PDB file of C-alpha atoms and ligand atoms in Angstrom:
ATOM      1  CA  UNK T  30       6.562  28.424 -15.571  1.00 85.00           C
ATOM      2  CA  UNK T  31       6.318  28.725 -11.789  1.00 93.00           C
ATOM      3  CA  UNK T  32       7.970  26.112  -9.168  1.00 97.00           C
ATOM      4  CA  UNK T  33       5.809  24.803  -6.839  1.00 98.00           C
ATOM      5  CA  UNK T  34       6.488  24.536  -2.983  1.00 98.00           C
ATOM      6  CA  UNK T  35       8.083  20.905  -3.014  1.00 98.00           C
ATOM      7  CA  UNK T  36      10.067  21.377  -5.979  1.00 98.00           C
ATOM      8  CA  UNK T  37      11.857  24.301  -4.208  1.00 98.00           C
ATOM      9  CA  UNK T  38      11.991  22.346  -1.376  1.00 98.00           C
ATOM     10  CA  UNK T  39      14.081  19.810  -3.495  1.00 98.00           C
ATOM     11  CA  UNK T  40      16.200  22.231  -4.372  1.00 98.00           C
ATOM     12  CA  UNK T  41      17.683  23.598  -1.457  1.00 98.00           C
ATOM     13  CA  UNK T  42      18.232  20.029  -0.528  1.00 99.00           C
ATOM     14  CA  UNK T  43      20.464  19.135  -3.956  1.00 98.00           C
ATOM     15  CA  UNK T  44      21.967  22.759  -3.031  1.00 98.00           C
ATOM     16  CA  UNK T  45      22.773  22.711   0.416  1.00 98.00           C
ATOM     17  CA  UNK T  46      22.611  19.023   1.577  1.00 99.00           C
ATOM     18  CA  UNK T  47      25.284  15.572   0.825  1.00 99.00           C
ATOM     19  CA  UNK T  48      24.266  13.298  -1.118  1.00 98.00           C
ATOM     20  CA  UNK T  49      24.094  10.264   0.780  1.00 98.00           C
ATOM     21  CA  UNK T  50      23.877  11.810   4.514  1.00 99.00           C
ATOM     22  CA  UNK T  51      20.245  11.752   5.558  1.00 98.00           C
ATOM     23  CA  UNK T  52      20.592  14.078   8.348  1.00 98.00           C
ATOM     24  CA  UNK T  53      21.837  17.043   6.144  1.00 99.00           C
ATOM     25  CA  UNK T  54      18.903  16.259   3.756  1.00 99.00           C
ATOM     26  CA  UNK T  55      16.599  16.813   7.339  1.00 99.00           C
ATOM     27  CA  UNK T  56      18.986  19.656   8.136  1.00 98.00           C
ATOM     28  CA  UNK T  57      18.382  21.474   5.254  1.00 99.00           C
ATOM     29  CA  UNK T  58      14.545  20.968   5.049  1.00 99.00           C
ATOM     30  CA  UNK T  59      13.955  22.097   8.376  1.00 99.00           C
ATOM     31  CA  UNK T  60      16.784  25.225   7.546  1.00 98.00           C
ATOM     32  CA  UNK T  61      14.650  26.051   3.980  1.00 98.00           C
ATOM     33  CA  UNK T  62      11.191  25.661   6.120  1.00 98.00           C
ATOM     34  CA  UNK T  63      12.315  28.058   8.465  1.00 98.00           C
ATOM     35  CA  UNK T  64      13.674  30.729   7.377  1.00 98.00           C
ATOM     36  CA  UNK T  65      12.366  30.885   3.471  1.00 98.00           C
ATOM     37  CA  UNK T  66       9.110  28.732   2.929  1.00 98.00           C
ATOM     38  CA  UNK T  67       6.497  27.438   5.684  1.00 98.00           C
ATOM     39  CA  UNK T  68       5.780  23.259   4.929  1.00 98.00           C
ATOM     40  CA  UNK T  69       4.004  20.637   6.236  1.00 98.00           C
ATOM     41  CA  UNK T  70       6.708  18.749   7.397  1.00 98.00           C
ATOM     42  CA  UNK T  71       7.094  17.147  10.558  1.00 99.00           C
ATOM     43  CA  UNK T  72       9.894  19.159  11.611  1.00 98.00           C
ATOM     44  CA  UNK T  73      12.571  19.786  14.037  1.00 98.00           C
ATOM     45  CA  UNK T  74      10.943  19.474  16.958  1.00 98.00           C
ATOM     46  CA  UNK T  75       8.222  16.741  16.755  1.00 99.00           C
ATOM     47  CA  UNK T  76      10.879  15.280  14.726  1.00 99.00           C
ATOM     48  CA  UNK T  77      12.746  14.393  18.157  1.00 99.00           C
ATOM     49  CA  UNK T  78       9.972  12.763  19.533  1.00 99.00           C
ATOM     50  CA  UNK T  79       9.271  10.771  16.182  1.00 99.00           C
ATOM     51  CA  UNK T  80      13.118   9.601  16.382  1.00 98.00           C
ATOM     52  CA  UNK T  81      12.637   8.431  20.111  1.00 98.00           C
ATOM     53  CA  UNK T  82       9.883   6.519  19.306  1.00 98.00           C
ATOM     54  CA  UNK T  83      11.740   5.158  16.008  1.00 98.00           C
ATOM     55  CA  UNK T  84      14.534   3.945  18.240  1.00 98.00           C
ATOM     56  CA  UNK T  85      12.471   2.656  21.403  1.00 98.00           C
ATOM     57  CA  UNK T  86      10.677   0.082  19.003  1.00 98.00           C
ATOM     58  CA  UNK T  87      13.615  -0.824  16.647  1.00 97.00           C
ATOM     59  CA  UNK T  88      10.665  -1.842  14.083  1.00 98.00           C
ATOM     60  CA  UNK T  89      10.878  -4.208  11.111  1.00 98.00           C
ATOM     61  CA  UNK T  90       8.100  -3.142   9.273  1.00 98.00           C
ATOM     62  CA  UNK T  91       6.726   0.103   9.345  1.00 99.00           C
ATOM     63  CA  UNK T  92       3.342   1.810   7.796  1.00 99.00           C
ATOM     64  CA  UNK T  93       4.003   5.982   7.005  1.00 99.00           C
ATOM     65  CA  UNK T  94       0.825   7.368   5.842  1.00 99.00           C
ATOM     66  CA  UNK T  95       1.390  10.872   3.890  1.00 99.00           C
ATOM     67  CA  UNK T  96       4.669  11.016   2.502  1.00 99.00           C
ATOM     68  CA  UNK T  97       4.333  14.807   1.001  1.00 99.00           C
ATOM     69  CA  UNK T  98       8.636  15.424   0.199  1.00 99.00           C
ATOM     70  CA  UNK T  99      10.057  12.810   2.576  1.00 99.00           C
ATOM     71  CA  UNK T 100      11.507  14.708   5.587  1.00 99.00           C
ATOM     72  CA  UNK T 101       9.895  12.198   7.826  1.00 99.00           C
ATOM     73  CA  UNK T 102      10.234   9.248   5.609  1.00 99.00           C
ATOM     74  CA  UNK T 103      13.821   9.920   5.627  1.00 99.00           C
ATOM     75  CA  UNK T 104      14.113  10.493   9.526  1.00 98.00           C
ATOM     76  CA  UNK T 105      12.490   7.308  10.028  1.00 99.00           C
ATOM     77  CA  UNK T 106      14.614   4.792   7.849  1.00 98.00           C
ATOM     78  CA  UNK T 107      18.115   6.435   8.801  1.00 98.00           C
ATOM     79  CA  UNK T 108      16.957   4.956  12.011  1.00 98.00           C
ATOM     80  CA  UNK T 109      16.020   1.599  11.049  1.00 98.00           C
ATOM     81  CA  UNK T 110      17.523  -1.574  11.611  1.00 92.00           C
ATOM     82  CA  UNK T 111      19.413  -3.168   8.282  1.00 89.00           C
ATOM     83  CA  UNK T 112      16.855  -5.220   6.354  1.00 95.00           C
ATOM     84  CA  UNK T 113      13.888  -2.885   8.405  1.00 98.00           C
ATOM     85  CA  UNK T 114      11.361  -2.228   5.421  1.00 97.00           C
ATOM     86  CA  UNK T 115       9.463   1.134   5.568  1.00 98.00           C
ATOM     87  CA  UNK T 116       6.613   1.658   3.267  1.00 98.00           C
ATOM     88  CA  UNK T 117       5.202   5.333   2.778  1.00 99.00           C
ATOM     89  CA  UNK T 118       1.778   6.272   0.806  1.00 98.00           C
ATOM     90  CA  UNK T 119       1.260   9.157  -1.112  1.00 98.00           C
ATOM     91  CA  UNK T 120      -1.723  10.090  -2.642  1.00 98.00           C
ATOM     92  CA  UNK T 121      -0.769  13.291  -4.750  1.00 98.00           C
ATOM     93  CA  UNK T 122       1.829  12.611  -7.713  1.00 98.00           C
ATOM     94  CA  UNK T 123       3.611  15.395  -7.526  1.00 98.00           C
ATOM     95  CA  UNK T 124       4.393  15.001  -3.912  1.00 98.00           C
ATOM     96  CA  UNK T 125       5.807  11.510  -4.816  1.00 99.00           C
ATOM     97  CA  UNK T 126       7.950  12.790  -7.575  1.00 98.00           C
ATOM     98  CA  UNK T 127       9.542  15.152  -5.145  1.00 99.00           C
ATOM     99  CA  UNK T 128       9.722  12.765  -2.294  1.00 99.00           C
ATOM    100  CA  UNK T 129      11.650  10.005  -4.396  1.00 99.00           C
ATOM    101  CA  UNK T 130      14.159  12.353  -5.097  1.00 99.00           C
ATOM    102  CA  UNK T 131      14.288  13.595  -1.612  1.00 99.00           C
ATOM    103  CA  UNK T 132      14.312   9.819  -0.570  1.00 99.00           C
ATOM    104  CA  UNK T 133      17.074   8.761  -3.367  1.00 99.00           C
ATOM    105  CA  UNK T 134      19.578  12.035  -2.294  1.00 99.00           C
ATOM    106  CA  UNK T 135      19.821  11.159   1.583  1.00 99.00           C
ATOM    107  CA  UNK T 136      20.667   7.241   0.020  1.00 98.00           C
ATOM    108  CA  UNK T 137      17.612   5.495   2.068  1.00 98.00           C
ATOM    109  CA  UNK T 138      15.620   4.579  -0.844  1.00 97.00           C
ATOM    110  CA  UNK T 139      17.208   0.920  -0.162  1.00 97.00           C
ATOM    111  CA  UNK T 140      15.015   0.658   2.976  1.00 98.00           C
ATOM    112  CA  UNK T 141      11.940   2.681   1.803  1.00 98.00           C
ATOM    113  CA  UNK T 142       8.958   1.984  -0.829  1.00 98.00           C
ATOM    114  CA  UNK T 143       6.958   4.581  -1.876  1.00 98.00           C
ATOM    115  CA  UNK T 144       3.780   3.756  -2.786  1.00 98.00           C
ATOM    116  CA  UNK T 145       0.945   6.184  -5.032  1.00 98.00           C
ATOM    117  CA  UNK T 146      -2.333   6.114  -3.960  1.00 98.00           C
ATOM    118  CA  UNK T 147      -4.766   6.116  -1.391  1.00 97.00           C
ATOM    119  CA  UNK T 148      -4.875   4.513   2.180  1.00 98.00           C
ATOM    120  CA  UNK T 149      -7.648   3.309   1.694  1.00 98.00           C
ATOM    121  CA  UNK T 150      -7.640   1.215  -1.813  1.00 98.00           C
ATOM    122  CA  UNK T 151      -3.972  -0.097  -0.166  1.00 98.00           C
ATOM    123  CA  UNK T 152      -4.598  -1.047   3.066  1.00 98.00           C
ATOM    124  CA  UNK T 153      -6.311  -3.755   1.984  1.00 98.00           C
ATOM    125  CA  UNK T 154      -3.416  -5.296  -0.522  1.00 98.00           C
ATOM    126  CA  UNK T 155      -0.661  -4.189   1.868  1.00 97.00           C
ATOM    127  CA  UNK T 156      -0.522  -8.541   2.583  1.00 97.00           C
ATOM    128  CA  UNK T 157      -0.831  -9.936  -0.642  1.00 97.00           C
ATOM    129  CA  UNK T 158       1.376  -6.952  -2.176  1.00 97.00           C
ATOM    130  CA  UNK T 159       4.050  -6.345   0.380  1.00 97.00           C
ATOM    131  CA  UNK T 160       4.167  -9.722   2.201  1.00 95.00           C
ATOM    132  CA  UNK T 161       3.518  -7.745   5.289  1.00 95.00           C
ATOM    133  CA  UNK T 162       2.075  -9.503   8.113  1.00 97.00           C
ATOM    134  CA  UNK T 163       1.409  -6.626  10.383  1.00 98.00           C
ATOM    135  CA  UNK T 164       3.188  -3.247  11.241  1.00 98.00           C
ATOM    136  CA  UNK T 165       5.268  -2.610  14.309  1.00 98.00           C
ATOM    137  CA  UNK T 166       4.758   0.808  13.506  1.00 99.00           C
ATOM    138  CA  UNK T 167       2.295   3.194  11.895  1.00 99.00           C
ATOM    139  CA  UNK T 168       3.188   6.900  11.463  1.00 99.00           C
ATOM    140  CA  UNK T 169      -0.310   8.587  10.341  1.00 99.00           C
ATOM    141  CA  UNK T 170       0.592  11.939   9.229  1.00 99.00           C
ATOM    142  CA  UNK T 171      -1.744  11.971   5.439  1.00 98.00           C
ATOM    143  CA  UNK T 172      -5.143  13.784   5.347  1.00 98.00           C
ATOM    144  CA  UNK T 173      -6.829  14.404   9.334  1.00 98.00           C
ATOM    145  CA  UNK T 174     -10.195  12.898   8.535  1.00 98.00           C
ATOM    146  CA  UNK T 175      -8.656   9.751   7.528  1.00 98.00           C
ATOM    147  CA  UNK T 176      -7.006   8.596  10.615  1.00 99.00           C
ATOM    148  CA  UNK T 177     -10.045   7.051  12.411  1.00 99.00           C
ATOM    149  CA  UNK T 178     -11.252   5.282   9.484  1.00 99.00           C
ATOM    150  CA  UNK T 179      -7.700   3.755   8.441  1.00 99.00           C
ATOM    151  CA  UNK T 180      -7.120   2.846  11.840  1.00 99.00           C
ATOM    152  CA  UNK T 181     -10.461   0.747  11.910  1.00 98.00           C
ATOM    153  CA  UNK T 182      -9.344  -0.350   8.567  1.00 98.00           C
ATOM    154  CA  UNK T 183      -5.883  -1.588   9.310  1.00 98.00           C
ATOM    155  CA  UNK T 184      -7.563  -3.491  12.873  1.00 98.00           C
ATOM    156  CA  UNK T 185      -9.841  -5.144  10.341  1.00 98.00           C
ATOM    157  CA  UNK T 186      -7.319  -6.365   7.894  1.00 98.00           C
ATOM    158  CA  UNK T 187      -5.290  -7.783  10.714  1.00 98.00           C
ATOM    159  CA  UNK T 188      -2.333  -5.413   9.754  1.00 98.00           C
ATOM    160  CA  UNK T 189      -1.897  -4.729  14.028  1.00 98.00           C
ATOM    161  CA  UNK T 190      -0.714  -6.909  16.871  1.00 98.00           C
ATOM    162  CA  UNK T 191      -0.508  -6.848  20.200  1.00 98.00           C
ATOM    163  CA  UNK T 192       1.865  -4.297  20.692  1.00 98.00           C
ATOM    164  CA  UNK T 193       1.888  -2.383  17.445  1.00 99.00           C
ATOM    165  CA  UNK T 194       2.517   0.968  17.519  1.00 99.00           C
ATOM    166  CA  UNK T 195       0.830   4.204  15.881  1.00 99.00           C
ATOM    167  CA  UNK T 196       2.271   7.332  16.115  1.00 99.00           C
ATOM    168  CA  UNK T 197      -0.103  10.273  14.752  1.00 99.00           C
ATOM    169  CA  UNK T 198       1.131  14.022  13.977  1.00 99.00           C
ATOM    170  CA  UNK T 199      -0.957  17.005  14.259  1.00 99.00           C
ATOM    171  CA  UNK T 200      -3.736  15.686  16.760  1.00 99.00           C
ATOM    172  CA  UNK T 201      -4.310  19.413  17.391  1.00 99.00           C
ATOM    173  CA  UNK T 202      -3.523  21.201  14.565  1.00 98.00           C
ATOM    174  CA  UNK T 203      -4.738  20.654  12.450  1.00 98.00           C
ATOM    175  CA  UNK T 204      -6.443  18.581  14.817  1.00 98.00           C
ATOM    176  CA  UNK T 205      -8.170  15.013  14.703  1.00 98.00           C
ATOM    177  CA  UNK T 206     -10.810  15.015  17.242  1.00 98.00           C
ATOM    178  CA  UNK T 207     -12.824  11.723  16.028  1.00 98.00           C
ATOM    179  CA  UNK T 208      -9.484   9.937  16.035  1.00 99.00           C
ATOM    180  CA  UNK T 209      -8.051  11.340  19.170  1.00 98.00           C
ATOM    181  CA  UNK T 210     -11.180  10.647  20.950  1.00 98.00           C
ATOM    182  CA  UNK T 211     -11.813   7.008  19.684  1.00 99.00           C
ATOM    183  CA  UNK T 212      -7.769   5.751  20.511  1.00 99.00           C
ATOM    184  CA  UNK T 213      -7.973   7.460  23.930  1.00 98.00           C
ATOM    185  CA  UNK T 214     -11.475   5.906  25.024  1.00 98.00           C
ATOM    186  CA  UNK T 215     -10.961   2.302  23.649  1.00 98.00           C
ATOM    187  CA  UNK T 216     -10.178  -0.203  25.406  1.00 98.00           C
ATOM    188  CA  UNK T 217      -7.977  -1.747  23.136  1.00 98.00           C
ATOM    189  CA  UNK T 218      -5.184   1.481  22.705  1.00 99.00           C
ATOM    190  CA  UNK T 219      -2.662   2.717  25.593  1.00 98.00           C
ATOM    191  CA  UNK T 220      -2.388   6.274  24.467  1.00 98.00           C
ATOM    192  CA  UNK T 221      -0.371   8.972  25.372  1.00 98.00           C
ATOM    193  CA  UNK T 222      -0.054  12.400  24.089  1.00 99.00           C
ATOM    194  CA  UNK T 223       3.611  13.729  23.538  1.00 99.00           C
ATOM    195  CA  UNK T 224       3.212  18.131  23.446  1.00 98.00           C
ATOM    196  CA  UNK T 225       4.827  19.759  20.901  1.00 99.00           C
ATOM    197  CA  UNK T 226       4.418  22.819  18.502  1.00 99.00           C
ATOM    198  CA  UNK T 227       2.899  23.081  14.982  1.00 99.00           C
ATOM    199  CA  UNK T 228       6.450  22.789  12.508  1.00 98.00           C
ATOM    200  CA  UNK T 229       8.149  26.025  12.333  1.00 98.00           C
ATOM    201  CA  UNK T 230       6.109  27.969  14.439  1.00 98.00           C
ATOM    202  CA  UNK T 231       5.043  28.630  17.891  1.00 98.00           C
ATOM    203  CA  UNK T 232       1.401  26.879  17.493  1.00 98.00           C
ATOM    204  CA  UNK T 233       0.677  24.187  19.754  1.00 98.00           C
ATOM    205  CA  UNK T 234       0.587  21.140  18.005  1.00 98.00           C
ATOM    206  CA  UNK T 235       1.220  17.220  19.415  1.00 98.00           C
ATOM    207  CA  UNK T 236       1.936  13.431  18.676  1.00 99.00           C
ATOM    208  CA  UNK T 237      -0.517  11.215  20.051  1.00 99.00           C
ATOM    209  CA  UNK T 238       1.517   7.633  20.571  1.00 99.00           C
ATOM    210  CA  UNK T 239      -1.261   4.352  20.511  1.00 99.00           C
ATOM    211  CA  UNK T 240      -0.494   1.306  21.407  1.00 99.00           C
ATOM    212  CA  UNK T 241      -2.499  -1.528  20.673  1.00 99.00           C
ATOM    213  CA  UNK T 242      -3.359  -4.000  22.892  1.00 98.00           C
ATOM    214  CA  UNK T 243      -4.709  -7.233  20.852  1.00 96.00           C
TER     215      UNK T 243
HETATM  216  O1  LIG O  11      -3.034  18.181   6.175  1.00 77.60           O
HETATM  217  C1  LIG O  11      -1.881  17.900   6.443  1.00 77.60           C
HETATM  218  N1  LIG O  11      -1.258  16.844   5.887  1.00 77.60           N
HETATM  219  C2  LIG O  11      -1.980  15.930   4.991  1.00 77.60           C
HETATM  220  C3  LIG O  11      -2.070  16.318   3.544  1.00 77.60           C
HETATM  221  C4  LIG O  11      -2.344  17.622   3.149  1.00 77.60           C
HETATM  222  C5  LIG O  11      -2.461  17.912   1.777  1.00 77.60           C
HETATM  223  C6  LIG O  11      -2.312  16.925   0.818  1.00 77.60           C
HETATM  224  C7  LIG O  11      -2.040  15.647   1.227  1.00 77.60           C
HETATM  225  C8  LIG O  11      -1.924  14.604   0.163  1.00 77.60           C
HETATM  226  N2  LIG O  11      -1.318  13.384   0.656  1.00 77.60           N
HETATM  227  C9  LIG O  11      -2.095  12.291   0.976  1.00 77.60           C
HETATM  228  C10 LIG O  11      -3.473  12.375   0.991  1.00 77.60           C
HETATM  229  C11 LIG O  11      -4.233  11.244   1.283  1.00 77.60           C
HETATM  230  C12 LIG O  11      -3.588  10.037   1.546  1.00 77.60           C
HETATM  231  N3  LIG O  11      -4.087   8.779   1.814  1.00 77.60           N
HETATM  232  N4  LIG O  11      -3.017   7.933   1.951  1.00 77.60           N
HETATM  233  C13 LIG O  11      -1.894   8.616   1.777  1.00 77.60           C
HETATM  234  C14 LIG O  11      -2.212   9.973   1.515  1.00 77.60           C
HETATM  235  C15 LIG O  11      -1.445  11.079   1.229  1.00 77.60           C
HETATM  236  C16 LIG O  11      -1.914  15.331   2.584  1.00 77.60           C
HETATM  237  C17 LIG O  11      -1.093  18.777   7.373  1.00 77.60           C
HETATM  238  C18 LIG O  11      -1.479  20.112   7.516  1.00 77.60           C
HETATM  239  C19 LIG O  11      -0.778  20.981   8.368  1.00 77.60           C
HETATM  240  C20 LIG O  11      -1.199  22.393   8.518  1.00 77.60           C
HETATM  241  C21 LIG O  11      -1.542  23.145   7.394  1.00 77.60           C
HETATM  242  C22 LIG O  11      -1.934  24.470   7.541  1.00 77.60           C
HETATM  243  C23 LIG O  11      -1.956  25.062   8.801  1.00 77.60           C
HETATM  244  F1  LIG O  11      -2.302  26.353   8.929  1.00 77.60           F
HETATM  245  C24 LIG O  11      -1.604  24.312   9.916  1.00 77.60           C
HETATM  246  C25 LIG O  11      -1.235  22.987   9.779  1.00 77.60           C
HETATM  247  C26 LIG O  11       0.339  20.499   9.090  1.00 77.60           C
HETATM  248  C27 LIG O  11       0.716  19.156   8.951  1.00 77.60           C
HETATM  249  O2  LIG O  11       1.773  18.660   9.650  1.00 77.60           O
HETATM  250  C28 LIG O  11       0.014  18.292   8.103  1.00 77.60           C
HETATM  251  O3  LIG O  11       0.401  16.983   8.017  1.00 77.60           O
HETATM  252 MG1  LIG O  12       1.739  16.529   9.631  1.00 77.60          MG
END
């Protein structure tokens, strides 16, 4: 039977990455994305920007929305500070399956915890489930209609402070004009808008960094 996308994706990580080395896992994504298969990761270059504002916040607790295979779950928590806890949602199974084994072969999976399901049925628990009081940071990167109305939901369950950070790929392509337009008008976000390209190609694409104010 046929291999999908993420499961050949996997394998040029077991084949060309160490076990145990996170950047040659991200190495060899961004290498298999580039010159054999197009995928949604973050990539290279936005990649950069994510690890600068990784390092700039030092956060203990951090939100990833959209797992997919990992590439940016892995960048984030070979960047976090020991006992750091980063938890990532992922809706489709068969992304998760491929992103725990992406997560397990850079050696991260002590700082990570991959969740199935939806944003919106876990928001809610993230407290009673995770013992998280709020998030330092939020990386929003899951389906593009669903970053305004997580973002209202994770103000409403308390999950932000003054201070808390989200960080939210592809604000132009694919584009999240109801989000980008609501964190950039209220009152209560500092946003700025870092320019980059779509992954892998020549596309304009950006992070938009919010900061919330209380
Ligand atoms: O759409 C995108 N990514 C999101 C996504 C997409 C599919 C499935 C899932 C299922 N995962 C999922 C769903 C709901 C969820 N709720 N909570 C967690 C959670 C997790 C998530 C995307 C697209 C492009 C793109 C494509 C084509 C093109 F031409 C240009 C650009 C580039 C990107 O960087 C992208 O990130
Ligand atoms: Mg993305």
């Amino acid at each position: 039977t046929q291999s999908t996308r993420p499961q050949r994706l996997l394998g040029a990580v077991q084949k060309n990455a160490t076990r145990g080395d996170p950047c040659s896992v991200v190495k060899a994504i961004d290498h298999f994305c580039r010159h054999k298969e197009w995928a949604m990761n973050v990539g290279d270059e936005k990649g950069c920007i994510l690890d600068s504002v990784v390092s700039e916040i030092n956060p203990a607790t951090v939100l990833e929305l959209g797992t997919y295979c990992g590439y940016s779950t892995v960048r984030i928590a070979s960047r976090l500070p020991p006992h750091a806890k980063l938890i990532t949602l992922e809706f489709n199974p068969d992304f998760a399956v491929i992103a725990r084994q992406v997560i397990a072969w850079a050696g991260v999976e002590e700082k990570v915890q991959l969740v199935e399901g939806a944003s919106g049925d876990w928001i809610p628990k993230m407290k009673e489930q995770f013992g998280i009081k709020t998030f330092d940071l939020v990386f929003l990167d899951h389906w593009k209609d669903r970053y305004l109305p997580d973002t209202k939901l994770m103000e409403e369950c308390g999950l932000l402070r003054k201070g808390s950070v989200l960080l939210a790929d592809n604000v132009i392509c694919p584009g999240t004009p109801e989000y980008l337009e609501y964190v950039r008008n209220s009152p209560r976000y500092e946003s700025r808008y870092f320019k980059s390209h779509l992954e892998y190609t020549k596309v304009e694409d950006g992070l938009e960094k919010s900061v919330f104010l209380g």
